[in-house]
PDB file of C-alpha atoms in Angstrom:
ATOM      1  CA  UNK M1021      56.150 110.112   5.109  1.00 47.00           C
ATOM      2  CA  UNK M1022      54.400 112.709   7.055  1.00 50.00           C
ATOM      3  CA  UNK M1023      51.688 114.954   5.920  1.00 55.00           C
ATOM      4  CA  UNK M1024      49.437 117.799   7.452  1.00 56.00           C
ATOM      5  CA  UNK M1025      45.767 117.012   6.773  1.00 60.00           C
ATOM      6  CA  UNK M1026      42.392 118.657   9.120  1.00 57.00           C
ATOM      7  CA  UNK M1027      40.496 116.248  10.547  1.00 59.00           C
ATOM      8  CA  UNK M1028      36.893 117.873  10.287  1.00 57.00           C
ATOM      9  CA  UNK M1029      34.924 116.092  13.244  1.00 54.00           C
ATOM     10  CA  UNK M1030      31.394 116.524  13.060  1.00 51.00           C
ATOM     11  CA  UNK M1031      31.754 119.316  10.711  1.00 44.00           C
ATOM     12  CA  UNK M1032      28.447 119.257   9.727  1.00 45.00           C
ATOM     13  CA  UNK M1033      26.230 116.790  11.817  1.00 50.00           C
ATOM     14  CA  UNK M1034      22.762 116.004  11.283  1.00 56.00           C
ATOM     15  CA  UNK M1035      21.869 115.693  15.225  1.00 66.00           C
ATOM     16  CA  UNK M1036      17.363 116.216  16.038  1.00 73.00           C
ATOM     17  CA  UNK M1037      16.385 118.669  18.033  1.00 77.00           C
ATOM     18  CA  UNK M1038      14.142 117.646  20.815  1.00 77.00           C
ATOM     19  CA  UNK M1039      10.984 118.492  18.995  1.00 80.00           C
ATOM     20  CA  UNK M1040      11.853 116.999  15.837  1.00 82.00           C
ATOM     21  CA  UNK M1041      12.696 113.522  18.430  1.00 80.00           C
ATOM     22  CA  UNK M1042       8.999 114.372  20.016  1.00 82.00           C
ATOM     23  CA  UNK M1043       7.638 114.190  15.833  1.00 85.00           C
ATOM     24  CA  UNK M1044       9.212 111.058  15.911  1.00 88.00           C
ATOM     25  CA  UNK M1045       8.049 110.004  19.131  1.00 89.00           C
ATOM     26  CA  UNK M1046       4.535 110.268  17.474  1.00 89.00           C
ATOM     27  CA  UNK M1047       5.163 108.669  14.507  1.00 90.00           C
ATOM     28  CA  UNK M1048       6.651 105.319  16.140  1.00 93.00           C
ATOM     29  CA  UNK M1049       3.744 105.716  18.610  1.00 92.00           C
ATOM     30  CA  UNK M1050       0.967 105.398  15.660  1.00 91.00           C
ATOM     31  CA  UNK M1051       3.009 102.639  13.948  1.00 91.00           C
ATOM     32  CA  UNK M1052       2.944 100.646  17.114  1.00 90.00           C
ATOM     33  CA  UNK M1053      -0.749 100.874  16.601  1.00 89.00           C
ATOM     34  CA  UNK M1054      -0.696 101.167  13.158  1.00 86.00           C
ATOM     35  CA  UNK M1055       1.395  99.196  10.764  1.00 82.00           C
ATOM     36  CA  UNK M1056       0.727 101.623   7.640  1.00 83.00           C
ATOM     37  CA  UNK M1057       2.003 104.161   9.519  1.00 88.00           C
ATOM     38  CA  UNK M1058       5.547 102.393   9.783  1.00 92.00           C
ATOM     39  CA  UNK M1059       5.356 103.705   6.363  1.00 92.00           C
ATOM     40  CA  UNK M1060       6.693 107.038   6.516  1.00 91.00           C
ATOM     41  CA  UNK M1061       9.577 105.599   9.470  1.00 93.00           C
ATOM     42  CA  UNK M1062      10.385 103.299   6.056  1.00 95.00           C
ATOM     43  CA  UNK M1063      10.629 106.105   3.350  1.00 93.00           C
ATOM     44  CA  UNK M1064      12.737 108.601   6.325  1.00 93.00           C
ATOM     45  CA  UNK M1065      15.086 105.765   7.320  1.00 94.00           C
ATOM     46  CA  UNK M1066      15.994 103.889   4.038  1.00 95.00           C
ATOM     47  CA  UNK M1067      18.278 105.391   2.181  1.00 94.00           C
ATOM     48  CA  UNK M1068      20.344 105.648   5.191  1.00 94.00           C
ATOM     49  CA  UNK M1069      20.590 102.049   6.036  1.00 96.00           C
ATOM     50  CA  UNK M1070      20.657 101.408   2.839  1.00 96.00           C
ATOM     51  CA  UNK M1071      23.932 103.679   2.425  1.00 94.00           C
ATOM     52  CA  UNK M1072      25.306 102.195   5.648  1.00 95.00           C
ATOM     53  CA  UNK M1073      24.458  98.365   4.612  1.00 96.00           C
ATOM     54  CA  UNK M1074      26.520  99.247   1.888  1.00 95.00           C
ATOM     55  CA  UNK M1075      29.551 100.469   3.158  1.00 94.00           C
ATOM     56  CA  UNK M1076      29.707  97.542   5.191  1.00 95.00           C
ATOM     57  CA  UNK M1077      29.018  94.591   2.423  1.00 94.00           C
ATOM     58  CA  UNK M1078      30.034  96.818  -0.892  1.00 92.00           C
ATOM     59  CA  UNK M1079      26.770  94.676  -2.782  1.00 93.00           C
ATOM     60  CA  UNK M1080      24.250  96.366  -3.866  1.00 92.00           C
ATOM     61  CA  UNK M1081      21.829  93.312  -3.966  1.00 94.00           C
ATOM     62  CA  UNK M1082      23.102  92.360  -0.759  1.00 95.00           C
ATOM     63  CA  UNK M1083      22.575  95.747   0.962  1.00 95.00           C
ATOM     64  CA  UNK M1084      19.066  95.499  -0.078  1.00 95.00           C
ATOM     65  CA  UNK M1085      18.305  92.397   0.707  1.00 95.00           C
ATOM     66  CA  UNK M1086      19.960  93.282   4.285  1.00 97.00           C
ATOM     67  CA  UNK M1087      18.252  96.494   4.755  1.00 97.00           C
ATOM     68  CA  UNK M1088      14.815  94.865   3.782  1.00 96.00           C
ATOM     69  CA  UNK M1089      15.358  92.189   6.723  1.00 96.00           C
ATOM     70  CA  UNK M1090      16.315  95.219   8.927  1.00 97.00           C
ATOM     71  CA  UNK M1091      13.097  97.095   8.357  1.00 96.00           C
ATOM     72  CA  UNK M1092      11.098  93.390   8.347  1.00 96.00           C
ATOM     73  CA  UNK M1093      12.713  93.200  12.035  1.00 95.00           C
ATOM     74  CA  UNK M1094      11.724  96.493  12.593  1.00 96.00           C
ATOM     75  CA  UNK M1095       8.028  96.050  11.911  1.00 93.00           C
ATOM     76  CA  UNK M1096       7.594  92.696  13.807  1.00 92.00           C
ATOM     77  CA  UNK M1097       9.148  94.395  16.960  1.00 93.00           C
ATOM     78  CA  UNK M1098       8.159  97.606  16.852  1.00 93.00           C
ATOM     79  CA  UNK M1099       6.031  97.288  19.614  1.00 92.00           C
ATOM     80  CA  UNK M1100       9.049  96.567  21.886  1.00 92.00           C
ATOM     81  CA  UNK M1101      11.029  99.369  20.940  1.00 93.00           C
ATOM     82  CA  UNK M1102      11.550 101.658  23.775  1.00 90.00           C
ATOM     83  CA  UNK M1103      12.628 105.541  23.740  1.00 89.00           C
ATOM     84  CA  UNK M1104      15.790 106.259  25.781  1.00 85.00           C
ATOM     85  CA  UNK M1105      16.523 109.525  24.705  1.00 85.00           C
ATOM     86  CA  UNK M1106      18.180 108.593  21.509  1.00 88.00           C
ATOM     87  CA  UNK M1107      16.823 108.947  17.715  1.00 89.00           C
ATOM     88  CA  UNK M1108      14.612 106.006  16.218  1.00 92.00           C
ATOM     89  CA  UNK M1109      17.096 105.465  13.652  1.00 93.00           C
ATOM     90  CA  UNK M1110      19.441 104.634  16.082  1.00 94.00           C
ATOM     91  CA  UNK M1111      17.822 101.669  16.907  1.00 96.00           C
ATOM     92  CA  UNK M1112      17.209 100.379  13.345  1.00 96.00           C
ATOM     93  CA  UNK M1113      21.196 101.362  12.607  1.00 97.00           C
ATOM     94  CA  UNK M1114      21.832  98.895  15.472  1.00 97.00           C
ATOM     95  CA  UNK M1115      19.550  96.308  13.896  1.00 97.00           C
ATOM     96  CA  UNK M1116      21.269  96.698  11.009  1.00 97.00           C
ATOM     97  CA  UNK M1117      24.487  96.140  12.456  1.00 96.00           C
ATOM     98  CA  UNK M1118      23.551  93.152  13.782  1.00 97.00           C
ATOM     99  CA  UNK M1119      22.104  91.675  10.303  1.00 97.00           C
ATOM    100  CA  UNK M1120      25.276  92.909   8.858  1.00 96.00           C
ATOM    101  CA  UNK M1121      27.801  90.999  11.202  1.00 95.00           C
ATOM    102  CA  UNK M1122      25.000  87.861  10.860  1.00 96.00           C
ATOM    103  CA  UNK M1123      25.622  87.563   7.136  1.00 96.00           C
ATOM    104  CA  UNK M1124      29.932  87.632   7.815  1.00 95.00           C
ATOM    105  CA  UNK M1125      29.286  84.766  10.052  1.00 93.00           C
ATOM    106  CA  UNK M1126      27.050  82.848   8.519  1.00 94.00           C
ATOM    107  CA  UNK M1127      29.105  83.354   5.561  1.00 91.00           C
ATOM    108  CA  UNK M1128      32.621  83.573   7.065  1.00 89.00           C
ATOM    109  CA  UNK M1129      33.794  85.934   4.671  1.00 89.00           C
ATOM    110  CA  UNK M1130      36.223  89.108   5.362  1.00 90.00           C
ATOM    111  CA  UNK M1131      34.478  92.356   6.463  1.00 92.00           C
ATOM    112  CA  UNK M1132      34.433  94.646   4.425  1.00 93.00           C
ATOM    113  CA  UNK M1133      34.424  98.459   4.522  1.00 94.00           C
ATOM    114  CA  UNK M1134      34.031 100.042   1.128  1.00 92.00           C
ATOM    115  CA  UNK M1135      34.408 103.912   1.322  1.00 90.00           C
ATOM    116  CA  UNK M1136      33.349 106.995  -0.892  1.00 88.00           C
ATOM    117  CA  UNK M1137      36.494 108.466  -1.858  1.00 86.00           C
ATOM    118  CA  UNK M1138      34.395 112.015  -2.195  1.00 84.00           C
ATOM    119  CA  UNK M1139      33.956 111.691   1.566  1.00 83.00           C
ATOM    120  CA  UNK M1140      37.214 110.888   2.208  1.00 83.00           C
ATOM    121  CA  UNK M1141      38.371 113.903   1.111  1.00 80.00           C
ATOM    122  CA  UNK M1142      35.845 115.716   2.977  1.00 78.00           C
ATOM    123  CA  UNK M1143      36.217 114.579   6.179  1.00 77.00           C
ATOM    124  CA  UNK M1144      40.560 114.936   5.468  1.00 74.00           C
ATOM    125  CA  UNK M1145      41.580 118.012   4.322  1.00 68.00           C
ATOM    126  CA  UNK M1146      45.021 118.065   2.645  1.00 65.00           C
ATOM    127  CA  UNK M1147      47.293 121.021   2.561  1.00 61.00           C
ATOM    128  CA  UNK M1148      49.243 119.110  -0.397  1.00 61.00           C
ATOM    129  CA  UNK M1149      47.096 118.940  -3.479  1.00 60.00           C
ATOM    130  CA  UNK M1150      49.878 116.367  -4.975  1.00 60.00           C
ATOM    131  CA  UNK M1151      50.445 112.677  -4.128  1.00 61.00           C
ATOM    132  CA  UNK M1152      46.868 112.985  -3.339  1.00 70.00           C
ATOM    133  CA  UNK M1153      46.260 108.800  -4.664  1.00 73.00           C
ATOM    134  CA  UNK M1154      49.562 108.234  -2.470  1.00 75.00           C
ATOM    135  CA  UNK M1155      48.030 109.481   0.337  1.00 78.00           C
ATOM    136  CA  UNK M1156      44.956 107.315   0.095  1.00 82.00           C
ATOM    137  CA  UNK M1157      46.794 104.246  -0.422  1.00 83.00           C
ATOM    138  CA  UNK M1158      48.486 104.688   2.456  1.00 83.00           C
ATOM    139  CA  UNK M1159      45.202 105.589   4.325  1.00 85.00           C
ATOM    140  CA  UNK M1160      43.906 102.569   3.705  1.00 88.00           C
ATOM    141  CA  UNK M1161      46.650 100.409   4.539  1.00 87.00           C
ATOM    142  CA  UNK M1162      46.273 102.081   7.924  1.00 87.00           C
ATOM    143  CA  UNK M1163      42.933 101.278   8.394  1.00 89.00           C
ATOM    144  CA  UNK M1164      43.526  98.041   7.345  1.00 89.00           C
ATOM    145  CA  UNK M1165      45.896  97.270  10.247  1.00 88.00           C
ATOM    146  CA  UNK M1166      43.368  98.582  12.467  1.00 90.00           C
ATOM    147  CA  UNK M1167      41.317  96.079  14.628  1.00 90.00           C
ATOM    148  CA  UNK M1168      37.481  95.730  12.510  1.00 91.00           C
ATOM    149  CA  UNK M1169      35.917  97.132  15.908  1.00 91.00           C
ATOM    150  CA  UNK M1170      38.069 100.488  15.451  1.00 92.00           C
ATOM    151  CA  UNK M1171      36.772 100.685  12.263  1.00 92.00           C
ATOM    152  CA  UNK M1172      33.205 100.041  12.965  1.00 93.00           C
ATOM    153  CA  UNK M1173      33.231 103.067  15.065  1.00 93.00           C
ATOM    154  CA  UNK M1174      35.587 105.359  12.994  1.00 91.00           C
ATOM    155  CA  UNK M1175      32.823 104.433  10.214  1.00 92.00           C
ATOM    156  CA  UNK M1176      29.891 105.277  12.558  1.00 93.00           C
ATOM    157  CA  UNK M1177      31.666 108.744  13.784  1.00 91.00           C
ATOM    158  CA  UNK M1178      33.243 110.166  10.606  1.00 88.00           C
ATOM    159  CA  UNK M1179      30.850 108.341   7.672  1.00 89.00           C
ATOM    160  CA  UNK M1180      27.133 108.524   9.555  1.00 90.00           C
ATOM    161  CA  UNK M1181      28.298 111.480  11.457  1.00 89.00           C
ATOM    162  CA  UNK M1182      27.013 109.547  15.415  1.00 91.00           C
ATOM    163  CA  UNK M1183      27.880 110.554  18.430  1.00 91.00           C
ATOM    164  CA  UNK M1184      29.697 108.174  20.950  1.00 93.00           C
ATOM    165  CA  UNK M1185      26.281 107.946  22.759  1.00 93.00           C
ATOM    166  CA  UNK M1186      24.969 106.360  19.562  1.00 93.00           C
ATOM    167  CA  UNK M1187      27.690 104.461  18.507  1.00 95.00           C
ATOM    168  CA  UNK M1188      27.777 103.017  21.798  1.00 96.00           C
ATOM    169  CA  UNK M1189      23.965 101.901  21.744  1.00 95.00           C
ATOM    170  CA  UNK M1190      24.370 101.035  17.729  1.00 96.00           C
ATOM    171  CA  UNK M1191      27.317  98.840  18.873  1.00 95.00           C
ATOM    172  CA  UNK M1192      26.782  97.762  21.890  1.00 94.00           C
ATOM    173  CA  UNK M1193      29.217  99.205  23.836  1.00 95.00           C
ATOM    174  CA  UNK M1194      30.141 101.567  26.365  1.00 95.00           C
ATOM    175  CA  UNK M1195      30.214 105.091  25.722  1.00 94.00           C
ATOM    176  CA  UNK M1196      33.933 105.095  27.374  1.00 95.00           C
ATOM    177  CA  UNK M1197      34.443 102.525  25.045  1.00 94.00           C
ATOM    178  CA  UNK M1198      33.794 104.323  22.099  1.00 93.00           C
ATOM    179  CA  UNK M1199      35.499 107.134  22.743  1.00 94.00           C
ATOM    180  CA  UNK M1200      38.483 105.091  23.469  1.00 93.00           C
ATOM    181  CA  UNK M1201      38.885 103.119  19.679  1.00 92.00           C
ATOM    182  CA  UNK M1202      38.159 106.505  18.324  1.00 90.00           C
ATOM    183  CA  UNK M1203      41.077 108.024  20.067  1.00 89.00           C
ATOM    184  CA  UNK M1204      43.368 104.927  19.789  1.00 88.00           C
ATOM    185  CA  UNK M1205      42.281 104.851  16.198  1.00 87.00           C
ATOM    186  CA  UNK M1206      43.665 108.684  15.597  1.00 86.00           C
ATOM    187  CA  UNK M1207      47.055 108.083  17.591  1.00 86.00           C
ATOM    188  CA  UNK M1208      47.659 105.096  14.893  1.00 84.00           C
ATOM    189  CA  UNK M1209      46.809 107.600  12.419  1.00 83.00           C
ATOM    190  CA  UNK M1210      49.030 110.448  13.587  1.00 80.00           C
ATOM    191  CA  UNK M1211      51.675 108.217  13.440  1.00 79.00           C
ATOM    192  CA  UNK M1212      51.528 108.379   9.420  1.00 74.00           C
ATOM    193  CA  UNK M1213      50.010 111.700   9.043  1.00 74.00           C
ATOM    194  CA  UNK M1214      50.510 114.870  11.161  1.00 68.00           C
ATOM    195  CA  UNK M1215      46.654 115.653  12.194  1.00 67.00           C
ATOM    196  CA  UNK M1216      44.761 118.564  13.100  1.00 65.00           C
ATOM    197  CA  UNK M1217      41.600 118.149  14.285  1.00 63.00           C
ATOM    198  CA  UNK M1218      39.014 120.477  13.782  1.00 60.00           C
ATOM    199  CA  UNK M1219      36.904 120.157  16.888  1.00 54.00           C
ATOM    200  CA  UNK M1220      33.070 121.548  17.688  1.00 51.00           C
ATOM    201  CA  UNK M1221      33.880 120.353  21.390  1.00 44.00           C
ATOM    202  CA  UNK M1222      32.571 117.364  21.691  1.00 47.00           C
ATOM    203  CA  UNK M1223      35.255 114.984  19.972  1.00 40.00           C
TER     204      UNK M1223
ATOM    205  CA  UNK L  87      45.912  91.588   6.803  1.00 45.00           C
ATOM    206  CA  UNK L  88      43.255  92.425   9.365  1.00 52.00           C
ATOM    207  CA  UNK L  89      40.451  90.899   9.407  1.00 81.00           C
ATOM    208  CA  UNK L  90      38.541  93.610   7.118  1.00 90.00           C
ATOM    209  CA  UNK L  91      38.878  94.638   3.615  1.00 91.00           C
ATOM    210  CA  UNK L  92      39.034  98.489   3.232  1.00 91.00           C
ATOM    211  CA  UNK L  93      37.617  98.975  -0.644  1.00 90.00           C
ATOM    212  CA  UNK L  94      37.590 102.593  -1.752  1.00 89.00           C
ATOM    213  CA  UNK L  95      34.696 103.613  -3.928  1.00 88.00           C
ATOM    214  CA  UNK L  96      34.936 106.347  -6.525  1.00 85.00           C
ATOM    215  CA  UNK L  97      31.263 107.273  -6.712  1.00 81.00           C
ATOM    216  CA  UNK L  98      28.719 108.038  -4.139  1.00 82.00           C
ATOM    217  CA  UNK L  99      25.768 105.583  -3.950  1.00 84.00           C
ATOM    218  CA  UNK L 100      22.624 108.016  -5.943  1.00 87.00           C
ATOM    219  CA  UNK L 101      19.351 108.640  -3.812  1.00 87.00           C
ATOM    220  CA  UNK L 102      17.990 106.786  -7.952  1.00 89.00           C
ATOM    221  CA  UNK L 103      20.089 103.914  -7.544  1.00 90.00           C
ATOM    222  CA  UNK L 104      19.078 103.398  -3.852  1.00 91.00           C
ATOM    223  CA  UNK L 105      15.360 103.845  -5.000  1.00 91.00           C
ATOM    224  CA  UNK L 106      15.529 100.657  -6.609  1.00 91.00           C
ATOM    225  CA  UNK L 107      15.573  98.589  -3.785  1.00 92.00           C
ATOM    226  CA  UNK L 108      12.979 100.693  -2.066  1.00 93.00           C
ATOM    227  CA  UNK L 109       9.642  97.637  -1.443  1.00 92.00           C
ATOM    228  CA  UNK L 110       7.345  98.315   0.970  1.00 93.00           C
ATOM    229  CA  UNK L 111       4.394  96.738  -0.596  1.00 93.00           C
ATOM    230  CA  UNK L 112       6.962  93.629  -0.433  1.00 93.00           C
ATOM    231  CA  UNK L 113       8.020  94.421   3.177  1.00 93.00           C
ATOM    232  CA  UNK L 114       4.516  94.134   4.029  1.00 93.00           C
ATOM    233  CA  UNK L 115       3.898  91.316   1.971  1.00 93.00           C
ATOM    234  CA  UNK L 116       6.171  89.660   3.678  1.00 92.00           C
ATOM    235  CA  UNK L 117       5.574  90.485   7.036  1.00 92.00           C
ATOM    236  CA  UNK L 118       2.207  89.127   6.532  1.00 92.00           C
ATOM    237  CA  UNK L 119       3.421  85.923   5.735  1.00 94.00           C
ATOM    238  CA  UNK L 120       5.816  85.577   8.729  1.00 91.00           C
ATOM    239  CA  UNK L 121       3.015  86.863  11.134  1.00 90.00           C
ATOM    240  CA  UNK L 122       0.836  83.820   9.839  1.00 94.00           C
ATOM    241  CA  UNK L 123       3.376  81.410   9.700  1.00 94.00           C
ATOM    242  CA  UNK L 124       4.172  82.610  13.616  1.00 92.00           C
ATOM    243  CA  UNK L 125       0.216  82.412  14.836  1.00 94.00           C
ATOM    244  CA  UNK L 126       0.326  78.975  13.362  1.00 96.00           C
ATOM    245  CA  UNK L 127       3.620  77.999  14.644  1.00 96.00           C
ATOM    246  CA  UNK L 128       2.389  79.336  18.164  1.00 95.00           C
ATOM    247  CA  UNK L 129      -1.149  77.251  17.419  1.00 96.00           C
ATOM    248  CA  UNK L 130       0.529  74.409  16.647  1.00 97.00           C
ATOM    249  CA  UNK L 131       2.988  74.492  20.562  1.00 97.00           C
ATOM    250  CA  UNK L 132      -0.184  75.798  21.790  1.00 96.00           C
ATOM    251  CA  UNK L 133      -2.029  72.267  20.993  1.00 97.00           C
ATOM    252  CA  UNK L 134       1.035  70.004  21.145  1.00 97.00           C
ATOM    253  CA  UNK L 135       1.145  71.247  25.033  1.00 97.00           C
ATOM    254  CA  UNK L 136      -2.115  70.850  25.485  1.00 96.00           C
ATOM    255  CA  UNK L 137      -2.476  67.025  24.719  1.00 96.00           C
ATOM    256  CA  UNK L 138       0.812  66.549  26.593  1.00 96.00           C
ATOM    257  CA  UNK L 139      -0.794  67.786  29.588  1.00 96.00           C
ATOM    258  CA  UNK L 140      -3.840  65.676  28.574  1.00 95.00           C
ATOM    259  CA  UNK L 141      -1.753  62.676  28.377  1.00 96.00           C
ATOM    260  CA  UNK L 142       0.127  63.272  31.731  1.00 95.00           C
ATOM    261  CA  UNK L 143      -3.426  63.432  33.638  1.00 95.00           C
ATOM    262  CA  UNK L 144      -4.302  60.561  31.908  1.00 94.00           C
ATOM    263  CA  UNK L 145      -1.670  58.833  32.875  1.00 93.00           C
ATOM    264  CA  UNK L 146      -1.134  60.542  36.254  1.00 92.00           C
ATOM    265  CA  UNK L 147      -5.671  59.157  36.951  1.00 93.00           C
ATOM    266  CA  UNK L 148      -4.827  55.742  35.397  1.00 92.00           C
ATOM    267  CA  UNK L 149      -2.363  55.130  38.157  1.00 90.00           C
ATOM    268  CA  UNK L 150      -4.058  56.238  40.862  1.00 90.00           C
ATOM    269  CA  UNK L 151      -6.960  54.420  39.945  1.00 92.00           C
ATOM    270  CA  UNK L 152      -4.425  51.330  39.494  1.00 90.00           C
ATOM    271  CA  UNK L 153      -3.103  52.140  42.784  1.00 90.00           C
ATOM    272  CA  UNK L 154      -6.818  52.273  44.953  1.00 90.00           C
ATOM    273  CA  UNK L 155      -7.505  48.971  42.840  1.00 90.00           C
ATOM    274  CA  UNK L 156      -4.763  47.288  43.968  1.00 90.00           C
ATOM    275  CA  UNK L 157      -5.082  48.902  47.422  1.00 90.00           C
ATOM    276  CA  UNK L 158      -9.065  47.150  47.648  1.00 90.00           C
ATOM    277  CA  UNK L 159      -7.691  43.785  46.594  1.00 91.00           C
ATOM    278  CA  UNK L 160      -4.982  43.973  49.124  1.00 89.00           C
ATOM    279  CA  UNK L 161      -7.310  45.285  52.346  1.00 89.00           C
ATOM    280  CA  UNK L 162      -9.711  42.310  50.428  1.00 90.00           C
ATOM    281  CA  UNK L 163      -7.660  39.358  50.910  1.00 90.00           C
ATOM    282  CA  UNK L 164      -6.097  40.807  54.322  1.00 88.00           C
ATOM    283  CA  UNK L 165      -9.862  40.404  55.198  1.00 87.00           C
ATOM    284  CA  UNK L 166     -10.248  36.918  54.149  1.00 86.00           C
ATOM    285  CA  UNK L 167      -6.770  35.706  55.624  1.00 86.00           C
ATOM    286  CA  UNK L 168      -8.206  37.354  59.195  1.00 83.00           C
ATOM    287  CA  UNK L 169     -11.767  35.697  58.174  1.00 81.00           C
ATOM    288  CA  UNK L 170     -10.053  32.505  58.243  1.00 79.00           C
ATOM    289  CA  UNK L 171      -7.611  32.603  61.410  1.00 78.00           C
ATOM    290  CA  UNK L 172     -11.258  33.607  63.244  1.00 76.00           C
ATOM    291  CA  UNK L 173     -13.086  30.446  62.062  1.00 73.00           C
ATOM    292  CA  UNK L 174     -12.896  27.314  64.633  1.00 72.00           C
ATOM    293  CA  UNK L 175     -10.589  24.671  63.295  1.00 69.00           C
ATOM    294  CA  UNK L 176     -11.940  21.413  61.337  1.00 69.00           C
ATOM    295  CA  UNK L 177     -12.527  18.459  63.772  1.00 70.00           C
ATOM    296  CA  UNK L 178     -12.287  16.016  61.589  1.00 71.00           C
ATOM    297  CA  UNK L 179     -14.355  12.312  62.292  1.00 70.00           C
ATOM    298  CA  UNK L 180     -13.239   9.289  62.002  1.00 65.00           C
TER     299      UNK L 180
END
């Protein structure tokens, strides 16, 4: 059961430039001084921890209680936070991934990965319009068989549009490391679908 | 079966719905409350060392004060004893 379907990496990537990371710079600078000013970091940041929070728990109650102990974490250590050369939200998206893998084991529940089947089809394009739900059922039994640390990163690459230097600080790993599930993660997926990848060159 | 769930969702979460759970009056509310609870958590170590280390001088003075005591008493009686080997022995009468 092998179908052709585009793989649109990065496609349309929301990366800072470096003066929009020096804006930033400022911001987090007057917050450390400032706890009003945190603020604004809140209001940029919190639908998109919010939307990540709730990939990963699929509750929306939960994914705002989460993301509200994320930015609480946030504020009492702001102080500590430290630029190395990577966006601000790439530190709270690691906080968050932290809280989020807290509550599974304090819990011990399953992880779970709940994903927007609108963005599905935007990251895979299909040359088959038919056996479209097919196609997704059998997506998802592929992911399932994939180790939860593949997925973590797939989510991070494909769903919040990182790069491996990111996803490597969000997850703490190595940027080798990331690059490596990612790849692994495709081969498993060729093996069900035939897979072009649309590439901007860093993939 | 891994050990994830994949779900798929049908809608995309709305910028309205995420609104909801937007609180930064709480947030701050409650960072407040943690920073207090913290200075007085740090107040509380703060004083709990300090009598400890109180208590080990204390202690730490009380025996050496024991120890010169008992150091007097000894040099004392080693006095005495040579006090009494120097005195000429008892002739006793009959």
């Amino acid at each position: 059961m092998s179908r052709t379907n585009i793989l649109n990496i990065l496609a349309n990537q929301n990366h800072m430039t470096d003066e929009a990371i020096q804006q930033e710079q400022a911001l987090i600078e007057l917050a450390k001084k400032d706890e009003l000013a945190f603020g604004k970091l809140y209001d940029r940041y919190f639908d998109g921890i919010y939307g990540f929070v709730y990939r990963r728990t699929d509750e929306e109650q939960l994914a705002g209680d989460i993301t509200s102990q994320v930015f609480l974490k946030a504020l009492q250590n702001i102080k500590k936070y430290e630029f190395r050369g990577l966006p601000f939200s790439s530190w709270l998206y690691r906080i968050a991934s932290n809280e989020v893998n807290k509550y599974y084991r304090k819990k011990n529940r399953k992880v779970v990965f709940s994903l927007e089947e609108e963005r599905i089809r935007e990251i895979i394009e299909e040359d088959e319009e038919d056996h479209k739900e097919a196609h997704l059922s059998l997506l998802v039994e592929c992911l399932n068989e994939m180790k939860t640390g593949v997925i973590e990163v797939l989510e991070l690459r494909f769903f919040e549009e990182k790069n491996f230097k990111e996803i490597a600080y969000i997850l703490d790993i190595s940027e080798s490391g990331a690059k490596m599930r990612t790849y692994r993660a495709l081969e498993q997926l060729k093996d069900n679908f035939n897979i072009k990848i649309k590439d901007n060159g860093e993939a | 079966m891994g050990k994830h769930e994949i779900r798929l969702r049908r809608k995309m979460m709305t910028s309205r719905r995420i609104e909801r759970h937007k609180n930064y009056a709480g947030l701050m509310k409650q960072h407040h409350k943690t920073q207090r609870t913290r200075t007085i958590v740090r107040w509380v170590v703060f004083i709990l060392i300090f009598l400890m280390s109180m208590i080990l001088i204390f202690k730490s003075l009380d025996k050496n004060v024991k120890r010169t005591n008992e150091a007097k008493i000894e040099s004392q009686i080693k006095e005495n004893n040579k006090l009494e080997e120097l005195k000429p022995p008892r002739i006793q009468y009959m």
